[in-house]
Short mmCIF file of C-alpha atoms and ligand atoms in Angstrom, two decimals:
data_model
loop_
_atom_site.label_atom_id
_atom_site.label_comp_id
_atom_site.label_asym_id
_atom_site.label_seq_id
_atom_site.Cartn_x
_atom_site.Cartn_y
_atom_site.Cartn_z
CA MET A 238 162.78 146.72 43.83
CA THR A 239 162.48 150.87 44.39
CA ASP A 240 159.48 152.51 45.09
CA GLN A 241 159.58 153.42 40.88
CA GLU A 242 161.00 150.25 39.83
CA LEU A 243 157.35 149.10 41.52
CA TRP A 244 155.08 151.07 40.53
CA GLN A 245 156.91 150.65 36.87
CA THR A 246 156.17 146.52 36.99
CA VAL A 247 152.73 147.19 38.27
CA LEU A 248 152.09 149.26 35.69
CA GLY A 249 153.65 146.93 33.06
CA GLU A 250 150.55 144.46 34.47
CA ILE A 251 147.44 147.01 34.39
CA GLU A 252 148.64 147.88 30.56
CA LEU A 253 148.40 144.18 30.36
CA SER A 254 144.65 144.37 31.38
CA VAL A 255 142.76 147.46 30.60
CA SER A 256 142.52 149.22 27.38
CA ARG A 257 144.95 151.86 26.25
CA ALA A 258 142.46 155.11 26.77
CA ASN A 259 141.67 153.67 29.92
CA PHE A 260 145.56 152.75 30.92
CA ILE A 261 146.37 156.30 29.45
CA THR A 262 142.92 157.99 31.28
CA TRP A 263 143.83 156.71 34.35
CA PHE A 264 147.57 155.37 34.92
CA LYS A 265 149.52 157.99 33.23
CA ASN A 266 150.50 160.46 35.43
CA THR A 267 150.40 158.05 38.33
CA SER A 268 153.47 156.62 41.23
CA ILE A 269 154.40 156.43 44.17
CA SER A 270 154.86 158.69 46.86
CA ALA A 271 155.87 156.66 49.64
CA ARG A 272 156.37 153.52 51.53
CA GLU A 273 156.27 152.71 54.82
CA ASN A 274 155.26 149.44 57.17
CA GLY A 275 153.07 148.24 54.78
CA GLY A 276 151.27 151.07 53.70
CA VAL A 277 151.73 152.56 49.84
CA ILE A 278 150.97 155.76 48.85
CA VAL A 279 149.96 156.73 44.73
CA SER A 280 149.62 160.15 43.86
CA VAL A 281 147.47 161.06 41.05
CA PRO A 282 146.95 163.97 38.91
CA ASN A 283 143.76 165.36 40.51
CA GLY A 284 140.00 165.14 42.79
CA PHE A 285 138.50 162.62 39.75
CA THR A 286 141.94 160.13 38.66
CA LYS A 287 142.00 159.28 42.49
CA GLU A 288 138.26 159.05 42.69
CA TRP A 289 138.57 156.83 39.79
CA LEU A 290 141.47 154.97 41.43
CA GLU A 291 139.79 154.13 44.52
CA ASN A 292 135.96 152.54 43.74
CA LYS A 293 136.96 150.91 40.63
CA TYR A 294 140.95 149.75 40.39
CA HIS A 295 141.55 149.06 44.35
CA LYS A 296 141.48 145.61 44.45
CA PHE A 297 143.23 145.13 41.94
CA ILE A 298 146.43 147.55 41.92
CA LEU A 299 146.61 145.98 45.51
CA LYS A 300 146.54 142.51 43.65
CA ALA A 301 149.16 143.82 41.39
CA LEU A 302 151.35 145.61 44.52
CA ARG A 303 151.00 142.18 46.57
CA THR A 304 152.33 140.45 43.62
CA HIS A 305 155.72 141.64 43.51
CA ALA A 306 155.29 143.09 47.49
CA VAL A 307 154.89 140.83 49.66
CA ASP A 308 154.88 142.99 52.46
CA VAL A 309 152.40 145.46 51.26
CA LYS A 310 148.71 146.15 53.66
CA ASP A 311 147.37 149.20 52.01
CA VAL A 312 147.86 151.63 49.34
CA ARG A 313 145.63 155.15 49.23
CA TYR A 314 145.78 157.37 46.54
CA ILE A 315 146.71 161.47 47.28
CA ILE A 316 146.45 163.72 45.02
CA GLY A 317 149.91 165.64 43.80
CA ALA A 318 153.13 166.39 42.34
CA TYR A 319 153.94 163.89 39.99
CA THR A 320 157.65 163.98 40.30
CA PRO A 321 157.32 163.34 44.55
CA PRO A 322 159.62 166.28 45.49
CA LYS A 323 160.01 167.57 48.85
CA ARG A 324 156.45 168.90 48.74
CA GLU A 325 153.30 168.79 51.82
CA ARG A 326 151.54 165.02 50.86
CA PHE A 327 147.91 166.39 50.69
CA GLU A 328 149.36 170.23 48.66
CA PRO A 329 146.17 170.76 46.76
CA ILE A 330 146.70 170.78 42.85
CA SER A 331 149.29 173.35 42.14
CA GLU A 332 148.72 175.07 39.13
CA ASN A 333 152.86 173.50 38.02
CA ARG A 334 151.71 170.22 38.89
CA PHE A 335 152.79 169.11 35.35
CA ASP A 336 156.14 170.32 35.33
CA ILE A 337 159.48 169.37 33.80
CA GLY A 338 159.02 165.35 35.11
CA SER A 339 155.83 165.07 33.48
CA LEU A 340 157.05 166.72 30.20
CA ASP A 341 157.08 162.93 28.70
CA GLU A 342 154.15 161.10 29.49
CA GLN A 343 152.85 164.53 28.84
CA ILE A 344 153.99 164.08 25.36
CA SER A 345 153.47 160.83 24.76
CA VAL A 346 149.35 161.56 26.19
CA ALA A 347 149.43 164.36 23.03
CA GLU A 348 150.69 161.86 20.07
CA PHE A 349 147.85 159.39 21.00
CA GLU A 350 145.47 161.81 21.66
CA GLN A 351 144.78 164.17 18.52
CA PRO A 352 143.92 167.17 18.41
CA SER A 353 139.36 168.00 17.77
CA LEU A 354 138.95 170.69 15.84
CA ILE A 355 135.24 171.69 16.24
CA ASN A 356 134.98 171.04 12.50
CA GLU A 357 137.30 168.65 12.59
CA VAL A 358 134.05 166.02 11.89
CA ASN A 359 135.14 162.80 12.08
CA LEU A 360 132.42 161.39 9.62
CA ASN A 361 133.21 158.09 7.72
CA THR A 362 132.17 158.51 3.86
CA ARG A 363 130.87 155.65 3.58
CA TYR A 364 128.10 155.07 5.82
CA THR A 365 125.67 156.85 3.73
CA PHE A 366 121.51 156.42 3.76
CA SER A 367 121.78 155.30 0.01
CA SER A 368 124.26 151.97 1.68
CA PHE A 369 122.18 151.41 3.76
CA ILE A 370 120.23 148.27 3.80
CA ILE A 371 116.90 148.96 5.63
CA GLY A 372 114.09 145.98 6.40
CA SER A 373 111.78 145.62 9.29
CA SER A 374 115.13 145.28 11.75
CA ASN A 375 115.36 148.56 11.58
CA GLU A 376 113.13 150.47 9.39
CA LEU A 377 112.01 152.52 11.87
CA ALA A 378 115.22 153.49 13.28
CA TYR A 379 116.40 155.01 9.57
CA ALA A 380 113.29 156.16 9.10
CA ALA A 381 113.82 158.32 12.37
CA ALA A 382 117.34 158.90 11.02
CA LYS A 383 115.97 159.94 8.05
CA ALA A 384 113.78 162.64 10.13
CA VAL A 385 116.58 164.12 11.55
CA ALA A 386 119.00 164.92 8.88
CA GLY A 387 116.18 166.31 7.38
CA SER A 388 115.76 168.55 10.71
CA PRO A 389 117.84 168.70 12.64
CA GLY A 390 117.50 170.16 16.56
CA THR A 391 113.67 169.83 15.76
CA LEU A 392 111.84 166.77 15.28
CA TYR A 393 113.83 163.66 17.79
CA ASN A 394 116.10 165.13 19.72
CA PRO A 395 117.23 163.12 21.18
CA LEU A 396 117.40 160.44 18.95
CA LEU A 397 118.79 157.33 21.02
CA ILE A 398 119.53 153.90 18.12
CA TYR A 399 120.01 150.37 20.89
CA GLY A 400 120.86 147.53 19.53
CA GLY A 401 122.83 144.28 19.84
CA VAL A 402 126.40 144.90 18.27
CA GLY A 403 127.21 145.08 14.38
CA LEU A 404 123.69 146.03 13.25
CA GLY A 405 124.53 149.20 12.32
CA LYS A 406 124.57 151.87 15.07
CA THR A 407 127.29 153.61 13.95
CA HIS A 408 126.40 153.60 10.70
CA LEU A 409 122.94 155.18 10.78
CA MET A 410 124.74 157.93 12.89
CA GLN A 411 127.30 158.53 10.79
CA ALA A 412 124.60 158.79 7.94
CA VAL A 413 123.04 161.51 10.05
CA GLY A 414 126.07 162.85 10.49
CA ASN A 415 126.70 162.90 6.65
CA GLU A 416 123.70 163.69 4.84
CA ILE A 417 123.30 166.91 7.25
CA TYR A 418 127.37 168.04 5.98
CA GLN A 419 126.11 167.50 2.77
CA THR A 420 122.89 169.25 2.51
CA ARG A 421 123.16 172.46 5.83
CA PRO A 422 127.21 173.73 5.00
CA GLY A 423 128.34 175.54 8.29
CA THR A 424 126.64 173.27 10.36
CA LYS A 425 128.91 172.13 13.50
CA ILE A 426 129.07 168.18 13.37
CA LYS A 427 130.85 166.34 15.92
CA TYR A 428 130.71 162.31 16.25
CA VAL A 429 132.52 161.36 18.74
CA ALA A 430 132.91 158.23 20.52
CA ALA A 431 131.30 158.12 24.11
CA GLU A 432 135.22 157.22 25.47
CA ARG A 433 136.41 159.18 23.89
CA PHE A 434 134.39 161.82 24.99
CA THR A 435 135.34 160.72 28.75
CA THR A 436 139.74 160.88 27.34
CA GLU A 437 138.78 164.32 26.42
CA LEU A 438 136.34 165.21 29.28
CA VAL A 439 139.36 163.83 32.17
CA ASN A 440 142.68 165.29 29.52
CA SER A 441 140.72 168.87 30.01
CA ILE A 442 140.54 168.72 33.73
CA GLN A 443 143.65 167.59 34.19
CA GLU A 444 145.56 170.35 31.88
CA LYS A 445 143.12 172.70 33.16
CA ARG A 446 141.88 173.57 29.60
CA ILE A 447 137.54 172.60 31.23
CA GLU A 448 136.28 175.91 30.49
CA GLU A 449 136.96 175.66 26.67
CA PHE A 450 136.28 171.84 25.80
CA LYS A 451 132.46 172.85 27.42
CA GLN A 452 133.37 175.34 25.44
CA ARG A 453 133.92 173.50 21.96
CA TYR A 454 130.99 171.44 22.95
CA ARG A 455 128.29 174.23 22.72
CA GLN A 456 129.22 174.87 20.50
CA ILE A 457 128.59 171.98 17.96
CA ASP A 458 124.81 172.06 15.60
CA VAL A 459 124.58 168.26 15.68
CA LEU A 460 126.47 166.09 17.87
CA ILE A 461 126.47 162.14 17.74
CA ILE A 462 128.37 160.22 20.11
CA ASP A 463 128.50 156.67 19.72
CA ASP A 464 127.86 153.47 22.49
CA ILE A 465 127.35 155.51 25.99
CA GLN A 466 126.53 152.34 27.15
CA PHE A 467 130.43 153.52 28.12
CA LEU A 468 129.11 156.51 30.20
CA SER A 469 128.14 153.28 32.65
CA GLY A 470 129.26 154.96 36.52
CA LYS A 471 131.13 157.56 35.04
CA GLU A 472 129.27 160.12 37.57
CA LYS A 473 131.90 163.03 36.37
CA THR A 474 131.89 162.04 32.18
CA GLN A 475 127.82 162.13 33.06
CA GLU A 476 127.79 165.09 34.85
CA GLU A 477 129.48 166.83 32.17
CA PHE A 478 127.62 165.43 29.23
CA PHE A 479 124.29 165.95 30.98
CA HIS A 480 125.21 170.25 31.09
CA THR A 481 126.37 170.16 27.52
CA PHE A 482 122.85 167.82 26.33
CA ASN A 483 120.83 170.06 28.73
CA HIS A 484 123.01 172.68 26.78
CA LEU A 485 122.69 171.54 23.22
CA PHE A 486 118.94 171.67 24.05
CA ALA A 487 118.06 174.17 25.20
CA THR A 488 119.31 175.92 22.11
CA ASN A 489 117.75 173.03 19.58
CA LYS A 490 121.09 171.02 18.90
CA GLN A 491 120.71 167.80 17.49
CA ILE A 492 121.89 165.74 19.75
CA VAL A 493 122.26 161.84 18.16
CA LEU A 494 123.24 158.47 20.58
CA SER A 495 123.79 154.79 20.06
CA SER A 496 123.75 152.57 22.60
CA ASP A 497 124.19 149.13 23.33
CA ARG A 498 120.54 148.19 25.36
CA PRO A 499 118.14 150.49 26.50
CA PRO A 500 118.36 153.58 28.92
CA LYS A 501 116.86 151.80 31.40
CA ALA A 502 119.02 148.44 30.53
CA ILE A 503 122.00 150.47 30.88
CA ALA A 504 123.61 149.63 34.86
CA ALA A 505 124.78 153.03 37.24
CA ILE A 506 122.87 155.95 35.09
CA GLU A 507 122.35 159.06 36.69
CA GLU A 508 118.30 159.33 37.01
CA ARG A 509 117.91 162.18 35.65
CA LEU A 510 120.04 161.55 32.89
CA ARG A 511 117.96 158.67 31.54
CA SER A 512 114.63 160.09 32.01
CA ARG A 513 116.55 162.71 29.35
CA LEU A 514 117.39 160.25 26.80
CA GLU A 515 113.90 158.55 27.34
CA GLY A 516 112.57 162.03 26.70
CA GLY A 517 113.48 161.72 22.85
CA MET A 518 113.38 159.26 20.10
CA ILE A 519 114.26 156.04 20.73
CA ALA A 520 114.64 152.89 18.18
CA ASP A 521 116.17 149.97 18.26
CA VAL A 522 118.20 148.01 15.60
CA GLY A 523 117.41 144.02 15.72
CA ALA A 524 118.91 141.27 14.02
CA PRO A 525 118.23 141.11 10.46
CA GLU A 526 116.07 138.51 9.06
CA PHE A 527 116.56 136.01 6.05
CA GLU A 528 115.95 138.49 3.37
CA MET A 529 117.15 141.20 4.31
CA ARG A 530 120.47 139.24 4.50
CA ILE A 531 120.81 137.94 1.32
CA ALA A 532 119.81 141.63 0.07
CA ILE A 533 123.38 142.75 2.38
CA LEU A 534 125.51 140.05 0.58
CA LYS A 535 124.46 141.12 -2.72
CA LYS A 536 124.37 143.87 -2.32
CA LYS A 537 127.94 144.07 -0.76
CA ALA A 538 129.05 142.12 -3.15
CA GLN A 539 127.90 144.68 -6.25
CA GLU A 540 129.63 147.05 -4.24
CA ARG A 541 132.19 145.58 -3.85
CA GLY A 542 131.76 145.03 -8.63
CA PHE A 543 131.01 141.42 -8.48
CA ASP A 544 127.82 139.75 -8.21
CA LEU A 545 127.18 137.10 -6.18
CA PRO A 546 125.29 133.60 -7.44
CA GLU A 547 121.69 132.78 -5.45
CA ASP A 548 122.82 129.54 -3.56
CA VAL A 549 126.35 130.81 -2.58
CA ALA A 550 124.14 134.22 -0.64
CA MET A 551 121.82 131.33 0.02
CA TYR A 552 124.74 129.31 1.54
CA ILE A 553 125.73 132.20 3.43
CA ALA A 554 122.77 133.66 4.85
CA THR A 555 122.52 130.90 6.45
CA LYS A 556 125.46 130.42 8.20
CA ILE A 557 125.63 134.04 9.59
CA GLN A 558 122.46 134.80 10.74
CA LYS A 559 122.79 137.54 13.93
CA ASN A 560 125.81 139.78 12.81
CA ILE A 561 125.91 142.21 9.45
CA ARG A 562 129.41 143.22 10.41
CA GLU A 563 129.48 139.70 9.70
CA LEU A 564 128.02 139.26 6.63
CA GLU A 565 130.42 141.29 5.57
CA GLY A 566 133.63 139.83 6.71
CA ALA A 567 132.58 137.02 4.35
CA VAL A 568 131.65 139.48 1.37
CA ASN A 569 134.67 140.39 1.68
CA LYS A 570 136.55 137.06 1.68
CA ILE A 571 135.01 135.86 -1.89
CA ALA A 572 135.60 139.54 -2.99
CA ALA A 573 138.86 138.78 -2.32
CA TYR A 574 139.11 135.16 -3.99
CA VAL A 575 137.26 137.24 -6.93
CA LEU A 576 140.37 139.37 -7.54
CA HIS A 577 142.81 137.04 -7.17
CA ALA A 578 140.85 133.90 -8.94
CA LYS A 579 139.72 136.16 -11.78
CA THR A 580 136.85 134.26 -10.96
CA ILE A 581 133.40 134.05 -9.33
CA PRO A 582 133.33 130.60 -6.84
CA SER A 583 131.07 127.33 -6.71
CA LEU A 584 129.37 126.60 -3.32
CA LYS A 585 131.82 124.52 -2.65
CA ILE A 586 134.34 126.73 -2.70
CA THR A 587 132.66 128.98 -1.76
CA GLU A 588 132.65 126.44 1.27
CA LYS A 589 136.68 126.14 1.76
CA ILE A 590 136.93 129.86 1.64
CA LEU A 591 134.42 130.62 4.64
CA SER A 592 135.45 127.20 6.63
CA SER A 593 137.41 128.91 9.23
CA LEU A 594 134.87 132.18 9.64
CA ILE A 595 131.70 129.70 9.68
CA ASN A 596 132.80 126.14 10.58
CA GLN A 597 135.47 127.53 13.64
CA PRO A 598 134.80 125.97 16.62
CA LYS A 599 133.98 128.09 19.50
CA ARG A 600 135.49 126.55 22.04
CA MET A 601 134.01 125.71 25.85
CA VAL A 602 133.61 128.82 27.65
CA LEU A 603 134.65 129.44 30.52
CA VAL A 604 134.55 129.63 34.43
CA LYS A 605 136.23 133.48 33.77
CA ASP A 606 135.04 134.28 30.53
CA ILE A 607 131.54 134.72 32.09
CA LEU A 608 133.38 136.78 35.10
CA LYS A 609 135.00 138.88 31.65
CA THR A 610 131.63 139.45 30.41
CA VAL A 611 129.22 140.06 33.39
CA GLY A 612 131.85 142.21 35.48
CA GLU A 613 132.11 145.16 31.67
CA PHE A 614 128.58 144.28 31.10
CA TYR A 615 128.56 145.99 34.72
CA ASP A 616 131.43 147.83 34.61
CA ILE A 617 132.56 146.37 38.00
CA HIS A 618 135.87 144.43 38.96
CA ILE A 619 135.62 141.01 38.90
CA ASP A 620 137.62 140.67 42.15
CA GLU A 621 134.52 142.16 44.33
CA ILE A 622 131.72 139.66 42.26
CA ILE A 623 134.71 136.56 43.74
CA ASN A 624 134.62 138.65 47.51
CA GLN A 625 132.97 139.08 49.40
CA SER A 626 131.90 142.50 49.44
CA ARG A 627 127.73 143.81 49.55
CA ARG A 628 127.30 146.46 47.86
CA LYS A 629 123.98 146.41 46.04
CA GLU A 630 125.63 147.09 42.57
CA VAL A 631 127.74 143.57 42.52
CA VAL A 632 124.91 141.59 43.85
CA LYS A 633 122.94 140.89 40.85
CA PRO A 634 125.55 140.82 38.27
CA ARG A 635 126.68 138.24 40.92
CA GLN A 636 124.17 136.20 40.80
CA ILE A 637 123.49 136.49 37.19
CA VAL A 638 127.55 134.73 37.39
CA MET A 639 126.16 131.77 39.28
CA TYR A 640 123.08 131.66 37.38
CA LEU A 641 125.06 131.68 33.59
CA LEU A 642 127.90 129.06 35.70
CA ARG A 643 124.55 126.49 36.08
CA GLU A 644 123.35 127.06 32.82
CA GLU A 645 126.32 127.53 30.74
CA LEU A 646 128.84 125.43 32.28
CA ARG A 647 126.06 123.05 33.67
CA SER A 648 128.04 123.34 37.62
CA SER A 649 126.71 122.56 40.23
CA TYR A 650 126.01 124.34 43.36
CA PRO A 651 128.89 123.61 45.18
CA ALA A 652 131.25 124.48 42.52
CA ILE A 653 130.04 127.67 41.39
CA GLY A 654 129.91 128.23 45.18
CA ALA A 655 134.15 127.24 45.18
CA LYS A 656 134.62 129.02 42.18
CA LEU A 657 132.87 131.92 44.28
CA GLY A 658 135.18 133.22 46.92
CA ASN A 659 133.93 129.95 48.64
CA ARG A 660 129.89 130.11 49.07
CA ASP A 661 127.47 127.91 50.55
CA HIS A 662 126.20 126.30 47.99
CA THR A 663 122.18 127.01 48.95
CA THR A 664 123.15 131.26 49.06
CA VAL A 665 124.53 130.08 45.23
CA MET A 666 120.59 128.14 44.57
CA TYR A 667 118.98 130.62 45.77
CA GLY A 668 121.01 133.66 43.27
CA CYS A 669 119.72 130.82 40.73
CA ASP A 670 115.83 130.85 41.79
CA LYS A 671 116.32 134.53 42.26
CA ILE A 672 117.53 135.05 38.25
CA SER A 673 115.28 132.35 37.12
CA LYS A 674 111.85 133.87 38.87
CA SER A 675 113.23 137.65 37.52
CA LEU A 676 113.23 136.41 34.09
CA GLU A 677 109.59 135.65 34.32
CA ASP A 678 108.52 139.16 33.95
CA ASP A 679 111.88 141.26 34.35
CA LEU A 680 112.28 142.55 30.26
CA THR A 681 115.32 144.62 31.31
CA LEU A 682 116.86 141.34 32.83
CA GLN A 683 115.83 139.03 29.70
CA GLU A 684 117.52 142.04 27.95
CA GLU A 685 120.80 142.04 28.96
CA LEU A 686 121.03 138.29 29.74
CA ARG A 687 120.66 138.34 26.04
CA LEU A 688 123.22 140.57 24.86
CA ILE A 689 125.68 139.16 27.95
CA ARG A 690 125.41 135.84 26.30
CA GLU A 691 125.64 137.38 22.47
CA ARG A 692 129.56 139.34 24.40
CA LEU A 693 130.11 135.75 25.94
CA TYR A 694 129.97 134.00 22.82
CA ALA A 695 131.18 136.55 20.41
CA SER A 696 134.50 136.77 23.07
CA ILE A 697 135.18 132.67 22.46
CA GLY A 698 134.36 133.10 19.12
P1 ADP B 194 127.13 148.63 15.27
O1 ADP B 194 127.67 149.97 15.75
O2 ADP B 194 125.54 149.19 15.27
O3 ADP B 194 127.94 147.73 16.34
P2 ADP B 194 127.95 149.16 12.63
O4 ADP B 194 126.91 150.42 12.20
O5 ADP B 194 129.50 149.25 12.64
O6 ADP B 194 127.40 148.28 14.24
O7 ADP B 194 127.68 148.37 11.34
C1 ADP B 194 128.78 147.18 11.28
C2 ADP B 194 129.06 147.09 9.79
O8 ADP B 194 127.42 146.50 9.29
C3 ADP B 194 129.54 147.91 9.22
O9 ADP B 194 129.95 148.54 8.01
C4 ADP B 194 127.62 148.50 8.20
O10 ADP B 194 128.35 149.34 7.06
C5 ADP B 194 127.81 147.25 7.89
N1 ADP B 194 125.66 147.08 8.05
C6 ADP B 194 125.07 147.16 9.10
N2 ADP B 194 124.06 148.08 9.49
C7 ADP B 194 123.72 148.12 8.22
C8 ADP B 194 123.21 148.22 6.00
N3 ADP B 194 121.72 148.23 7.15
N4 ADP B 194 123.38 148.14 5.08
C9 ADP B 194 124.35 147.68 4.76
N5 ADP B 194 125.53 147.99 6.34
C10 ADP B 194 125.15 147.50 6.38
MG1 MG B 195 129.02 151.00 17.12
#
């Protein structure tokens, strides 16, 4: 296998296991620039990518390389030309590093990237305050969002909305944008997912357009960034976000953020950023209570042009409790039936229609589900949890894995040790105990475990 074939094979594997955005961000424009005596040198377009691959993907890359070339012992990353011509290996980034060789990659990145004009507000008009149903689980967040929409940049800045999946965070923050868009024409509003913010930043660095990126964000009047837990561990992005944030804040521009957990529980987020977040207004959205679930179901049915019978609404509200998106999914299924059968289904028929949604026999949680969920939650690679890494950031997640294997799978201590890189059963006992004890008074940990369990069961459902 030539170096190029080897790298293509490895990339193919990586592509399957990371998100599209991550793949494009971190692996485009990489290549093997040299390989001798078991050492592989991977050339990357910039220092940012180098740092990221070294810290986050190294083990993964090494393993993938070894699977296809057994002689590989080590990998190093250098900043260099994409197509390795005869240049000095450690040459600094040159102006024309994206020459002809990388044209294809540039084009495909461009296809993936949509242009982000300042006036491209990126709002979904469906998400308004009037289509948002209020109950005790979200009234604070609603009131704060409404206040911000009424006088952006003055009251609550930043406004951070947090809560579990499918509970209306995106809806609410988009409603802020939509209302300001309607009531204050000319206001520059931008909604962006944190993941996308990162991709834009990385691309602008690669393409030497960082100034343009800064300008673009600093001209905005209302900046809405969704799912900021995604910034966890991404130092460069956090730094840029912090500067943008300060700039907007100092000029009384409004910032609205969402996260799936409170700032305290976002691991690896810079202290100064965390205290900035905590300096604003933080409001959570929780799971809706029964009455609210009924109200949501009825309203969503009405929006789709039919009335939901009481018994049907009660049935669904009893079966689906934690996620508004799922309630909506149930209504959509019934709406499809109504359209087709031209009649409103009885309870019996509803049970049939929704059986795949509600009675789905869930498969058992597997060891790998726990590893994957915990790894993703703390942004740590599974290999690092299993291996002997003593990095401080890994110790707690590893103990949480032990704890969950014990609690959710009822595994024995020696069995857990065996799964986790052949650790001794006493180490496992210690880890499980540590988490049990901390859970008694550590609210952050309680919250983290709640979220991890939620994701764990969502991932297999
Ligand atoms: P999150 O961002 O918290 O994961 P979303 O905002 O995407 O959740 O909400 C999921 C779906 O549920 C969306 O279609 C949204 O319109 C709907 N939804 C959530 N909360 C409410 C609410 N209080 N009233 C009406 N619809 C809601
Ligand atoms: Mg969302």
